[in-house]
Short mmCIF file of C-alpha atoms and ligand atoms in Angstrom, two decimals:
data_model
loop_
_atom_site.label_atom_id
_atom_site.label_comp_id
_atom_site.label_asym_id
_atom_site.label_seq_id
_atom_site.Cartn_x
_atom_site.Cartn_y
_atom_site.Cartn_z
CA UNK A 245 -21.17 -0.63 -18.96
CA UNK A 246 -18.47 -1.71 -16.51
CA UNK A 247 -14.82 -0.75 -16.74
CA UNK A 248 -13.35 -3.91 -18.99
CA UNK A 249 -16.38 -2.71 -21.55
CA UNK A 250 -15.47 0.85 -21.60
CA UNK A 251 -11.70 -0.19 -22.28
CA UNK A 252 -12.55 -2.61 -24.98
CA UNK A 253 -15.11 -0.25 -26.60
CA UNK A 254 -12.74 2.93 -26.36
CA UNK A 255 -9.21 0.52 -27.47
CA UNK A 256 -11.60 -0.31 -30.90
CA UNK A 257 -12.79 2.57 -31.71
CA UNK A 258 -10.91 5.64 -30.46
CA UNK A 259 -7.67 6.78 -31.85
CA UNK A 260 -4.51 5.83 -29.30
CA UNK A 261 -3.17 9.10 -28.36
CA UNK A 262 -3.74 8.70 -24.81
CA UNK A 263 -1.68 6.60 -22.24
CA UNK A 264 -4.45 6.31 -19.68
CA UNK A 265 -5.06 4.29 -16.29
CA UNK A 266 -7.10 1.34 -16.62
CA UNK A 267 -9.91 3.22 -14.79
CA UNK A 268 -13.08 4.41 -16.44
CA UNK A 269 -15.13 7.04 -14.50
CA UNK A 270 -18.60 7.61 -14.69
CA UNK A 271 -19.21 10.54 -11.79
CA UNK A 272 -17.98 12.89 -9.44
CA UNK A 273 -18.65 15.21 -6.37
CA UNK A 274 -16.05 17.50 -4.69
CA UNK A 275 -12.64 15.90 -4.35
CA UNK A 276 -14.05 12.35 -5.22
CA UNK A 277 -15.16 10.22 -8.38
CA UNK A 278 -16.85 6.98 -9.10
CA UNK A 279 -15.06 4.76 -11.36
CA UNK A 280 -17.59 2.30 -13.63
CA UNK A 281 -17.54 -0.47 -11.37
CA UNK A 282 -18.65 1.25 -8.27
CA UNK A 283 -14.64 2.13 -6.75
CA UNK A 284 -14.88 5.67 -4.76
CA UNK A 285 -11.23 7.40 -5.60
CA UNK A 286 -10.04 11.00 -3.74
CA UNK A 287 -9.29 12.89 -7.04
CA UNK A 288 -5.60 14.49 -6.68
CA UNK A 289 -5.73 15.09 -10.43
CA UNK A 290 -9.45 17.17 -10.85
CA UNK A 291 -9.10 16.82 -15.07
CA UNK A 292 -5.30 17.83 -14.82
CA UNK A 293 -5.92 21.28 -12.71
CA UNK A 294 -9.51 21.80 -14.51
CA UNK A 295 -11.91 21.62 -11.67
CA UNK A 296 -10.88 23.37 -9.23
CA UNK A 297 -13.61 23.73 -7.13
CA UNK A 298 -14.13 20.11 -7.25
CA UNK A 299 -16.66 18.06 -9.45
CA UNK A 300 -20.27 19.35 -9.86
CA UNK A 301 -20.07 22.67 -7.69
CA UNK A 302 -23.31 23.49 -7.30
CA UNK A 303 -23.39 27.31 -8.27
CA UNK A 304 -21.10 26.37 -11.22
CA UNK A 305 -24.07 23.11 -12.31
CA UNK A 306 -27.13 25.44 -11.44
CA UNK A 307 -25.48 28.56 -13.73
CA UNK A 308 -24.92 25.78 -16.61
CA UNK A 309 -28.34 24.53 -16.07
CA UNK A 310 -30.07 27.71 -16.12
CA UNK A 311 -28.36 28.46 -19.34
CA UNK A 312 -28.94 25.48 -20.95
CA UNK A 313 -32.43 26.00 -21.50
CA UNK A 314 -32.05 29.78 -22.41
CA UNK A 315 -29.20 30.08 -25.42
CA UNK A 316 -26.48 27.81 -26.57
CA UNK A 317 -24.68 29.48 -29.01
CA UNK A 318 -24.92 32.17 -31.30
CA UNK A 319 -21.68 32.94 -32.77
CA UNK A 320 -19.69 36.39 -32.44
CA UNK A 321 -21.56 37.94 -35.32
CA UNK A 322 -24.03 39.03 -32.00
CA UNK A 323 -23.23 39.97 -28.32
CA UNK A 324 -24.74 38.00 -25.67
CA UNK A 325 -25.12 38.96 -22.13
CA UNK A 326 -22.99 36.07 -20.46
CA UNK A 327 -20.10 37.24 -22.51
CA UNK A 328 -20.31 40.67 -21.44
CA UNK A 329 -20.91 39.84 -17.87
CA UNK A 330 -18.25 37.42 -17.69
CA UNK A 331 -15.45 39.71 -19.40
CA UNK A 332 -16.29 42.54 -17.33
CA UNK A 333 -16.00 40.35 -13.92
CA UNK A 334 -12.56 38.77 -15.61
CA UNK A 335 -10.91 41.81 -15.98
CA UNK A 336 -11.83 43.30 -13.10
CA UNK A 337 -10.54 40.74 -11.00
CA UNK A 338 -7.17 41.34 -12.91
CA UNK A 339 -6.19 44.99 -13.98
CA UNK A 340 -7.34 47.24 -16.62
CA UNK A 341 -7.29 45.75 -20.16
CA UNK A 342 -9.61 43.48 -22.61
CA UNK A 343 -10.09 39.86 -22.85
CA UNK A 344 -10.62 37.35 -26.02
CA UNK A 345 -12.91 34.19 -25.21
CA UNK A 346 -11.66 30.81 -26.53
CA UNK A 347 -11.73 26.76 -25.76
CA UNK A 348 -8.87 25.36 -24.59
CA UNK A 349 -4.82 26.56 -23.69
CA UNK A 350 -3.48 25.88 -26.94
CA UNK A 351 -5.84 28.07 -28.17
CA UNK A 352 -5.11 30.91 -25.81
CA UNK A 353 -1.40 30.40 -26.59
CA UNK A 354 -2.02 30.64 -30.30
CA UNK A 355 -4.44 34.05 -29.85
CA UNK A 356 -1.23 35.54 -27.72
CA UNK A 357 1.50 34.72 -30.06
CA UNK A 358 -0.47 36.16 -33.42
CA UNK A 359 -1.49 39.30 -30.77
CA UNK A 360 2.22 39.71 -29.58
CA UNK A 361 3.70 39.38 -33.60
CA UNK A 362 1.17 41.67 -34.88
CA UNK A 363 1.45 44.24 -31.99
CA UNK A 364 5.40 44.47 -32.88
CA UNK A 365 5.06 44.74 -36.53
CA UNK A 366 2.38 47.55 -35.93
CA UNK A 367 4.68 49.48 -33.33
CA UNK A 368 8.18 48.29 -33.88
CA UNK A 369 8.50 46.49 -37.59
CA UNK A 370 7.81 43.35 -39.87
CA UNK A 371 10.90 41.73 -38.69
CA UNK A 372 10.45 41.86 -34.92
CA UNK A 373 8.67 38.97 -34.51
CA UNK A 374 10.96 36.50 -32.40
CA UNK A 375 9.86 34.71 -29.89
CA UNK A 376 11.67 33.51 -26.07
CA UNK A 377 10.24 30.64 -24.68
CA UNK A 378 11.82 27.89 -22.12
CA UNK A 379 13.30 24.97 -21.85
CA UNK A 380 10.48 22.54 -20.29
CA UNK A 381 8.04 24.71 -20.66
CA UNK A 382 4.57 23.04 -22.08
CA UNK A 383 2.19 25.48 -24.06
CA UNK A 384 -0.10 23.27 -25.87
CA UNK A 385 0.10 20.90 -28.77
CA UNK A 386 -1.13 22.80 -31.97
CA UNK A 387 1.68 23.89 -34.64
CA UNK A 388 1.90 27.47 -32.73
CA UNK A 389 1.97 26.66 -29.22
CA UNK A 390 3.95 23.20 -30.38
CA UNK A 391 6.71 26.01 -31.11
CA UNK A 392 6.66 27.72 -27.67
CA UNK A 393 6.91 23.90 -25.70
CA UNK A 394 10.45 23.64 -25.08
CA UNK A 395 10.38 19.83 -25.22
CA UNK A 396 11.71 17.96 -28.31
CA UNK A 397 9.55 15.21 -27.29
CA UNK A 398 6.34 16.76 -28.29
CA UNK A 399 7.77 18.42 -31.19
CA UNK A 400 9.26 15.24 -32.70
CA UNK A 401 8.19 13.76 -35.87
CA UNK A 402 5.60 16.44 -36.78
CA UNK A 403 7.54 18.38 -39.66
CA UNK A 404 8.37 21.75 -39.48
CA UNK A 405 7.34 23.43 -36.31
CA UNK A 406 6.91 27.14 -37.21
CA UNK A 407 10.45 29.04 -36.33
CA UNK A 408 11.47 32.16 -34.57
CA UNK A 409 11.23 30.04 -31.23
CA UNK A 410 14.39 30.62 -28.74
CA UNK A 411 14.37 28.34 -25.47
CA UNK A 412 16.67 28.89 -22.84
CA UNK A 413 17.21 27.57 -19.70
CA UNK A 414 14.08 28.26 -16.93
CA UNK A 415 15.43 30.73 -14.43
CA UNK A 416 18.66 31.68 -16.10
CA UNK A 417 18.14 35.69 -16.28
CA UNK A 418 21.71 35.57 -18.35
CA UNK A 419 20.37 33.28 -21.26
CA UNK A 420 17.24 35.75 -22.08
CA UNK A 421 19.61 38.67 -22.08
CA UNK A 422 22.12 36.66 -24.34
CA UNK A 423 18.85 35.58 -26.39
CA UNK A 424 17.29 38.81 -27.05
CA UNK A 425 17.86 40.57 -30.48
CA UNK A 426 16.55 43.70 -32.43
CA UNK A 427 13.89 41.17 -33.26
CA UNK A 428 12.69 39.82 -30.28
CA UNK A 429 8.74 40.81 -30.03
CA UNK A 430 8.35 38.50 -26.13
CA UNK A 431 9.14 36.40 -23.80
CA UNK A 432 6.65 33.43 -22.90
CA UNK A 433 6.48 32.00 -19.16
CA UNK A 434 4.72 29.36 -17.34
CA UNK A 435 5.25 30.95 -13.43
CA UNK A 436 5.17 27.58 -12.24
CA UNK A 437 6.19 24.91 -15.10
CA UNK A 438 3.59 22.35 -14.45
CA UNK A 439 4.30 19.52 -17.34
CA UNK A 440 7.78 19.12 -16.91
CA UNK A 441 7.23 18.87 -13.02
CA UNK A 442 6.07 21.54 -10.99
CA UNK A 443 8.99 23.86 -11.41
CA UNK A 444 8.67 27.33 -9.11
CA UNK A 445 10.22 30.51 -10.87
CA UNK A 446 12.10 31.90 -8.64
CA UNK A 447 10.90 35.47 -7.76
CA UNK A 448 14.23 37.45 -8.43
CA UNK A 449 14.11 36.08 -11.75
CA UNK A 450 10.59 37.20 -12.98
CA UNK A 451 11.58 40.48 -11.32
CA UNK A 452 14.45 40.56 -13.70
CA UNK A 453 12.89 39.43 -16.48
CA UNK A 454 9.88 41.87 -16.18
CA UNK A 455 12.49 44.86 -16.44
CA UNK A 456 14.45 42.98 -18.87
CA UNK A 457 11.31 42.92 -21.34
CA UNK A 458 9.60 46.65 -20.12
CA UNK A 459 13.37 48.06 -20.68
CA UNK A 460 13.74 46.79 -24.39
CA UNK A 461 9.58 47.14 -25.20
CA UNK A 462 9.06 42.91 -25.30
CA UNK A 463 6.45 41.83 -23.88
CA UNK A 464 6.17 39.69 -20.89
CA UNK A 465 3.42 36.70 -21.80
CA UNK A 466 2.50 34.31 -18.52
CA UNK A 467 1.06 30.77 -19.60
CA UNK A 468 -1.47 30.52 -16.57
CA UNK A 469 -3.46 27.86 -18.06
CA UNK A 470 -2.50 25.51 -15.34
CA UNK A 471 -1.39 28.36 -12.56
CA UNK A 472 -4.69 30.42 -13.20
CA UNK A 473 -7.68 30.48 -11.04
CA UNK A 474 -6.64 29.63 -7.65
CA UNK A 475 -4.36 27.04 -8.11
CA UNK A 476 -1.43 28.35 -6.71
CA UNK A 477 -3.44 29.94 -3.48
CA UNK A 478 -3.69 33.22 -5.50
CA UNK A 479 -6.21 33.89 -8.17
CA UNK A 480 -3.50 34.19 -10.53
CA UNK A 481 0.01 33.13 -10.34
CA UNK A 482 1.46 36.42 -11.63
CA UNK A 483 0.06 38.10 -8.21
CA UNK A 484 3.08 36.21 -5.97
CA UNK A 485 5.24 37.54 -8.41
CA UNK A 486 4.20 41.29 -7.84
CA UNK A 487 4.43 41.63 -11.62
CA UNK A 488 1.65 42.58 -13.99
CA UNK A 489 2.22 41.08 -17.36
CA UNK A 490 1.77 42.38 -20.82
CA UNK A 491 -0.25 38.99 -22.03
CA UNK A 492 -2.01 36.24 -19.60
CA UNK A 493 -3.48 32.95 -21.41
CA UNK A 494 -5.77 30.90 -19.29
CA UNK A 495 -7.91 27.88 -19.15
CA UNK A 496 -8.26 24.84 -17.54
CA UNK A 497 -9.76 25.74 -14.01
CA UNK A 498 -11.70 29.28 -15.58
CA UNK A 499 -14.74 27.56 -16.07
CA UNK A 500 -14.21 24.62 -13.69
CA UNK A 501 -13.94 22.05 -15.89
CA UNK A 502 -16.20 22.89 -19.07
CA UNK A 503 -14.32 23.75 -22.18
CA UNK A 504 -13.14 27.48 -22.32
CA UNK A 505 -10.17 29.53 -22.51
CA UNK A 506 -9.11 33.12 -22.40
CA UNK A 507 -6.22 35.79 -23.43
CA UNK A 508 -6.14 38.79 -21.48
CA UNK A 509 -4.22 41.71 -22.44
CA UNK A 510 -3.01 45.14 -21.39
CA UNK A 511 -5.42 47.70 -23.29
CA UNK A 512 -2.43 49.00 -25.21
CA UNK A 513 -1.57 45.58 -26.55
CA UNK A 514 -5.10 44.62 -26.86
CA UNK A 515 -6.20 46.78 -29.40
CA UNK A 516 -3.96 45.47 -32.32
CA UNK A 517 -7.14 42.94 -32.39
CA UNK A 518 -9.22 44.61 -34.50
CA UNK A 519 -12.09 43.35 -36.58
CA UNK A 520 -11.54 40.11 -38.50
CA UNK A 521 -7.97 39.85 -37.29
CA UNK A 522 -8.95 36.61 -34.73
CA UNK A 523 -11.84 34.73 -34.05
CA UNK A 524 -12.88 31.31 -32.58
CA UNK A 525 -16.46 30.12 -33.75
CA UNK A 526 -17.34 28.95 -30.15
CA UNK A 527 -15.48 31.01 -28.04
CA UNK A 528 -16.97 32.88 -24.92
CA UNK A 529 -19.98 31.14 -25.57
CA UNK A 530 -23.07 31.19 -23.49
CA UNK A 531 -22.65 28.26 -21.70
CA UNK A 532 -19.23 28.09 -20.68
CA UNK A 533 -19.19 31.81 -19.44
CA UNK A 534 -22.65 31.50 -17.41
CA UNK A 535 -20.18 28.55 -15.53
CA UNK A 536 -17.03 30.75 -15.78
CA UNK A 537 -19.03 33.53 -13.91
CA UNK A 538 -20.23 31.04 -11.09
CA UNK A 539 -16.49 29.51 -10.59
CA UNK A 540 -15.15 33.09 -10.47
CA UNK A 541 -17.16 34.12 -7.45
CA UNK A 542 -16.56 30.70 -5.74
CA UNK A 543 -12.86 30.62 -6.41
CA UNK A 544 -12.21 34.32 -5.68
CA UNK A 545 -13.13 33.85 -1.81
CA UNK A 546 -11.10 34.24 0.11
CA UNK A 547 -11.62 31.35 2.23
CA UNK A 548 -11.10 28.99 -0.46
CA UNK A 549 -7.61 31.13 -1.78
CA UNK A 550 -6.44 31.00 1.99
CA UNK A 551 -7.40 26.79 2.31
CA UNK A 552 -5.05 26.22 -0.58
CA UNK A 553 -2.07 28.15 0.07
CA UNK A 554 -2.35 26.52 3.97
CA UNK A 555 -2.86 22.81 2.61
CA UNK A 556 -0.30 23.57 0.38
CA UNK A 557 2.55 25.01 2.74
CA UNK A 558 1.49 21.47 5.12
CA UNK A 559 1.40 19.09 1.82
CA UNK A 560 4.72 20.66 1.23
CA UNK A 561 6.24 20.35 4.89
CA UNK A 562 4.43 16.65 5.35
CA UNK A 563 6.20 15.53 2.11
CA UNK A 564 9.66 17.25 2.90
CA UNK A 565 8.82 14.89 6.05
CA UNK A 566 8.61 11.73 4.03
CA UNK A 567 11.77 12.98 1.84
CA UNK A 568 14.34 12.21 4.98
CA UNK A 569 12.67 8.79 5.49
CA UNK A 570 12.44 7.40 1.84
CA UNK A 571 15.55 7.65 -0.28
CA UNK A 572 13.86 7.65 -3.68
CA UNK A 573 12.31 10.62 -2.94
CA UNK A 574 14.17 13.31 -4.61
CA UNK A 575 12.49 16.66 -4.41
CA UNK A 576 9.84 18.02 -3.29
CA UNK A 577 8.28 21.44 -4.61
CA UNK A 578 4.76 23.28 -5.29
CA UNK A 579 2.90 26.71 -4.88
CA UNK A 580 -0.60 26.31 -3.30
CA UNK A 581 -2.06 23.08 -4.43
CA UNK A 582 -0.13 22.63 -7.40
CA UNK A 583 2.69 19.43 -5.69
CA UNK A 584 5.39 17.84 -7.41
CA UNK A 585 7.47 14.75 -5.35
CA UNK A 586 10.29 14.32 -7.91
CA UNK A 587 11.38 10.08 -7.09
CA UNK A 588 14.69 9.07 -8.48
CA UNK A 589 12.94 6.38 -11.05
CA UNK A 590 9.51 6.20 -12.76
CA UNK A 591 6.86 7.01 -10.72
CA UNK A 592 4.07 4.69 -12.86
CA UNK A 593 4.08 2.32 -10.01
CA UNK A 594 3.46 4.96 -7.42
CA UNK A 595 0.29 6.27 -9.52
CA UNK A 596 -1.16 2.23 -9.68
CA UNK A 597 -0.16 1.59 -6.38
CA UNK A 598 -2.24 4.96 -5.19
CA UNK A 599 -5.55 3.98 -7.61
CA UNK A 600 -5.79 0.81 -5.95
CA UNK A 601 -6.10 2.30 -2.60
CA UNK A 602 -8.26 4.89 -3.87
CA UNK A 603 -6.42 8.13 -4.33
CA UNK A 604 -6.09 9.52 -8.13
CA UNK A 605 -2.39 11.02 -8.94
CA UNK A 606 -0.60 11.74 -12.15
CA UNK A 607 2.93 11.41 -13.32
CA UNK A 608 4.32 14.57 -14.92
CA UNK A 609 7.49 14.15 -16.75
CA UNK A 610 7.90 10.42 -15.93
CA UNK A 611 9.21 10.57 -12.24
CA UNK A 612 7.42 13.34 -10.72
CA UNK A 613 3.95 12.63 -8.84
CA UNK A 614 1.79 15.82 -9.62
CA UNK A 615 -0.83 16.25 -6.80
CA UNK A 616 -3.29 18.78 -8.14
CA UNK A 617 -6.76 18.47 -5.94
CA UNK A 618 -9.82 21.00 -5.46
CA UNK A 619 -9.00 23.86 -3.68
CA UNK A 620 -11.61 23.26 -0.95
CA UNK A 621 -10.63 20.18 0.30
CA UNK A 622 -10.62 19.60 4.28
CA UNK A 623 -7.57 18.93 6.11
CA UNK A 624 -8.53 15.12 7.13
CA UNK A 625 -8.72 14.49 2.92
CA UNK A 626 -5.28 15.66 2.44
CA UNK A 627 -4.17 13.63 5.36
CA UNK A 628 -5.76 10.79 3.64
CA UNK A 629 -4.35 11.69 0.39
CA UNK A 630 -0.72 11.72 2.05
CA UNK A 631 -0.86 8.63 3.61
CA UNK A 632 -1.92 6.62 0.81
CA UNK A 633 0.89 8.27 -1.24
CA UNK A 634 3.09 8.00 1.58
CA UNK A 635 2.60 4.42 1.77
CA UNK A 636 2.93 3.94 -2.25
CA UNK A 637 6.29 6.02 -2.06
CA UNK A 638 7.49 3.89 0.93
CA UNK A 639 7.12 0.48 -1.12
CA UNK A 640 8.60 2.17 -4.19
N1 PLP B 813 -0.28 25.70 -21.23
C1 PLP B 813 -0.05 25.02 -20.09
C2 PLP B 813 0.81 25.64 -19.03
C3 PLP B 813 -0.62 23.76 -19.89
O1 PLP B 813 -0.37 23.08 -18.77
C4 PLP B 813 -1.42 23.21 -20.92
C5 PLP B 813 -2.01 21.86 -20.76
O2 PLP B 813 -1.61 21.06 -19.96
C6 PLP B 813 -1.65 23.96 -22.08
C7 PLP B 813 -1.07 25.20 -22.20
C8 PLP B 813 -2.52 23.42 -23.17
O3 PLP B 813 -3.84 23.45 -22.77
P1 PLP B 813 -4.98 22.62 -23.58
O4 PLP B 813 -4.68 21.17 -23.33
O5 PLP B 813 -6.26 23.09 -22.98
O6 PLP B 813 -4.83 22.99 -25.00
#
C-alpha cells in the first residue's frame, strides 16, 4: 500500500483527531525511517521523544522477541518475573522508593495525582487536596491530567475539567508562594516544558521550589514523561537539578517506544497505595518490561548519556549560529537532545520544507521546531540534520 492509499484508507475510516504530515511510514532503524513509497527520512522526532535509542535496537527487539513466545499477559492478580526484575533495576537507578507499572503519561499523571490526594488526606486532612500546576505545562489529555495542562486550548470544550487546579506562571518562585494554601497537597513540574516549546526551568527556581514544598510538607511531582530516560543527557531530568522529588511520572522513552508508563515514589509516599486502591489491567506487563529492562541498560551508558549532552551543547551553539544570520529565528533553547528554535511565525513550512529533503521535525506550540532524535546518533547525522533545517529556516 503506497502513501496516497494509506491516507485515503486512514481519512475514511479513522477518527480525525490527528493533524499529521502527509507521510505514511512503514519501517525504521536507528535515527532513520522508510516512508511507504520507498523515501529514507533522518528521524528528529523518534515517536515524539519515545525511542530513544533509535528504531529497532537490537537488545530492546531480541528482549521483546524472547518474551513474546514465553508470556503475554497475566494480569496483577499474579507476579511475573519481568515485573520484578524491571522494578528492582528502575528504582535502583533512581533512589530508594517503589514504582507502579502503567501505559502511557496520562496514565502516570493520573496514578500521581490520586497518590498525592490520598497521601494528604491520610497524613494532613480531607480538605488538603489542591493542586499547583503551570502555565504551559502539558500532562496528558484524560479528565485528570487534562486538569494539570495549563493550556486552555486542550481543556476547551470538554465540560467540566475536575477543579482544585492552580497554574501559575513557569519559573515565577513568587506565584507558587502566593498560590499555596492550608490546602495545597503538591506542586506538579515538567523540568523542561516540552509541548509548549522546550522551556528550561531555571535551576534557582526548582531549588526554591523544592524547599518551598519540603518546608510546608507538599510534595514536589516532576512530569518526566518526555525529560525521562536520557533525553536531556541525564537519565532523568531531576538529576541536573540536584533535587530528588517526592513523585516522578514517566513514559515515552522507558521502554523505547512500546507502550508503558511508570510512577515512582518516595517509600513514604508510596505506601498510601495499598491493595485495591489503583490498578491498570495491563500495566507492567511482560512484554513491555522485558523491553524496558533492555532500553535501561542501553540508555544508562554512559557513552550514550555523554553523546547527547555533547550533540546537544553543539546543536545548541550551531543553531545560536544560525540565530545571528536569519532574523526569524527567535530563540533558541534545549537540555541534551531535547531542541527548541522558537521562529517569529508558524513553523509548518519549516517542518514540509525539512520532510522533503528528508529530515523528520515537529512543531511544538505552532512556531517552535522541536528536534528530538536518538540519543546515539553520530556527529556527521546531526550535521546533516542542521543543514537541512538550516536551509528550511533560511528560506522561511
Ligand atoms: N506529560 C508530558 C510532559 C508529555 O509530554 C506527555 C505527552 O506528550 C504526556 C504527559 C502524556 O503522555 P501520553 O501521550 O503517553 O499520555
Amino acid at each position: 500500500m503506497d502513501t496516497k492509499e494509506t491516507m485515503d484508507m486512514a481519512g475514511k475510516y479513522l477518527t480525525q483527531n490527528y493533524g499529521r504530515q502527509p507521510i505514511a511510514l512503514v519501517k525504521g532503524k536507528r535515527c532513520y525511517v522508510w516512508d511507504a513509497d520507498g523515501k529514507k527520512y533522518l528521524d528528529f522526532v523518534t515517536g515524539l521523544a519515545a525511542g530513544n535509542m533509535g528504531h529497532c535496537h537490537p537488545a530492546v527487539v531480541a528482549a521483546v522477541k524472547k518474551q513474546l513466545g514465553e508470556l503475554w499477559h497475566t494480569s496483577n492478580i499474579y507476579y511475573t518475573q519481568p515485573q520484578a526484575v524491571y522494578g528492582k533495576a528502575l528504582v535502583e537507578s533512581l533512589y530508594k522508593g517503589r514504582v507502579f507499572f502503567c501505559n502511557s503519561g496520562t496514565e502516570a499523571n493520573e496514578a500521581a495525582l490520586k497518590l498525592a490526594r490520598r497521601h494528604s488526606i491520610e497524613n494532613f486532612s480531607k480538605e488538603r487536596v489542591d493542586i499547583i500546576a503551570f502555565e504551559g505545562s502539558f500532562h496528558g489529555r484524560t479528565l485528570g491530567s487534562l486538569s494539570l495542562t495549563g493550556q486552555l486550548k486542550y481543556q476547551q470544550g470538554f465540560g467540566p475539567i475536575p477543579g482544585a487546579v492552580k497554574h501559575v506562571p513557569f519559573g515565577d518562585l513568587e506565584a507558587v508562594a502566593k498560590a499555596v494554601t492550608k490546602k495545597t497537597c503538591a506542586v506538579f513540574i515538567e523540568p523542561v516544558q516540552g509541548e509548549i516549546g522546550v522551556k528550561v526551568a531555571n535551576a534557582k527556581f526548582i531549588a526554591g521550589l523544592a524547599k518551598l514544598c519540603a518546608d510546608k510538607k507538599i510534595l514536589l511531582v516532576f512530569d518526566e514523561v518526555q525529560t525521562g530516560f536520557g533525553r536531556t543527557g541525564k537519565l532523568f531530568a531531576y538529576e541536573h537539578f540536584k533535587v530528588k522529588p517526592d513523585i516522578i511520572t514517566m513514559a515515552k522513552g522507558i521502554a523505547n517506544g512500546f507502550p508503558m508508563g511508570a510512577m515512582f515514589a518516595k517509600e513514604e509516599v508510596a505506601k498510601s497505595l495499598v491493595p485495591g486502591t489503583h490498578a491498570a489491567t495491563f500495566g507492567g506487563g511482560p512484554i513491555a518490561c522485558s523491553g524496558a529492562l533492555a532500553m535501561l541498560a542501553e540508555v544508562k551508558k554512559p557513552e550514550i548519556l555523554e553523546n547527547a549532552r555533547d550533540l546537544g551543547r553543539y546543536a545548541l551553539i550551531r543553531l545560536n549560529g544560525l540565530r545571528q544570520k536569519i532574523k526569524t529565528i527567535k530563540e533558541v533553547r534545549g537540555l541534551g537532545l531535547m531542541i527548541g528554535v522558537e521562529m517569529a511565525h508558524p513553523c509548518a513550512q519549516v517542518v514540509a520544507d525539512c520532510a522533503k529533503n528528508g529530515l523528520l521535525v515537529n512543531c511544538a506550540n505552532q512556531n517552535t521546531v522541536r528536534l528530538l532524535p536518538p540519543l546515539d546518533i553520530t556527529r556527521q547525522e546531526m550535521d546533516r540534520a542542521l543543514s537541512i533545517l538550516g536551509k528550511a529556516l533560511a528560506s522561511s
